[in-house]
Amino acid sequence: MTKPRTRDPLPDRRSQRIAEKGPDLKLVDPNAAAIDIGSTMHTAAVNPSSCDMSVSAFGTFTQDLHALADCFLDCGFTSVAMESTGVYWIPAFEILEARGFEVILVNARYAKNVPGRKTDVSDAGWLRQLHSYGLLRGSFRPDAEIATLRVYMRQRERLTKYAAA
């Protein structure tokens, strides 16, 4: 009876050559920040070389969101990626956008595919890193006029259904 053949692992030199052939990631936006949006707390991550605290927690009240925007302005950030699974992102998005930030809303499904990150702090840091390398795509967000029109149309549809009942 013969032994089944097993493949030997790749020699170290060959695996190093394969790893070296991969594309080098270039830092696209060093002034990128990220926020992991929660219902009771927002976790913000920034470039560690830019600020003293690379990860900070902020509340969800309006004054807390303005403090978050002030913190980003003081550190010189221009772009913010945020991740949220609920509707809690809307006030933060609007305040940051009004302050002149380039804000993108990231679908949580696309940013959480890497295992091992289970806390808000590590999620925010990972999101910031992906955003600084330009690896995140923002969700569609219509202009303010279109968003207002959509709200009116949804309210009209709701009222029509209520009237029919």
mmCIF file with all atom_site columns, C-alpha atoms in Angstrom, residues 10 12 30 44 61 81 90 98-99 106 111 115 122 127 148:
data_model
loop_
_atom_site.group_PDB
_atom_site.id
_atom_site.type_symbol
_atom_site.label_atom_id
_atom_site.label_alt_id
_atom_site.label_comp_id
_atom_site.label_asym_id
_atom_site.label_entity_id
_atom_site.label_seq_id
_atom_site.pdbx_PDB_ins_code
_atom_site.Cartn_x
_atom_site.Cartn_y
_atom_site.Cartn_z
_atom_site.occupancy
_atom_site.B_iso_or_equiv
_atom_site.pdbx_formal_charge
_atom_site.auth_seq_id
_atom_site.auth_comp_id
_atom_site.auth_asym_id
_atom_site.auth_atom_id
_atom_site.pdbx_PDB_model_num
ATOM 1  C CA . LEU A 1 10  ? 5.677   26.619 -0.453 1.00 0.00 ? 10  LEU A CA 1
ATOM 2  C CA . ASP A 1 12  ? 9.775   30.629 2.212  1.00 0.00 ? 12  ASP A CA 1
ATOM 3  C CA . PRO A 1 30  ? -4.090  61.321 5.121  1.00 0.00 ? 30  PRO A CA 1
ATOM 4  C CA . ALA A 1 44  ? -14.541 58.545 15.913 1.00 0.00 ? 44  ALA A CA 1
ATOM 5  C CA . PHE A 1 61  ? -27.001 64.784 21.179 1.00 0.00 ? 61  PHE A CA 1
ATOM 6  C CA . ALA A 1 81  ? -16.502 58.092 6.355  1.00 0.00 ? 81  ALA A CA 1
ATOM 7  C CA . ILE A 1 90  ? -28.606 61.395 9.576  1.00 0.00 ? 90  ILE A CA 1
ATOM 8  C CA . ALA A 1 98  ? -22.905 71.751 6.719  1.00 0.00 ? 98  ALA A CA 1
ATOM 9  C CA . ARG A 1 99  ? -19.440 72.334 8.202  1.00 0.00 ? 99  ARG A CA 1
ATOM 10 C CA . VAL A 1 106 ? -20.561 53.370 3.994  1.00 0.00 ? 106 VAL A CA 1
ATOM 11 C CA . ALA A 1 111 ? -16.696 47.294 5.574  1.00 0.00 ? 111 ALA A CA 1
ATOM 12 C CA . PRO A 1 115 ? -12.890 38.876 10.834 1.00 0.00 ? 115 PRO A CA 1
ATOM 13 C CA . SER A 1 122 ? -11.477 48.695 16.308 1.00 0.00 ? 122 SER A CA 1
ATOM 14 C CA . LEU A 1 127 ? -12.936 52.179 8.743  1.00 0.00 ? 127 LEU A CA 1
ATOM 15 C CA . THR A 1 148 ? -37.031 66.858 0.877  1.00 0.00 ? 148 THR A CA 1
#
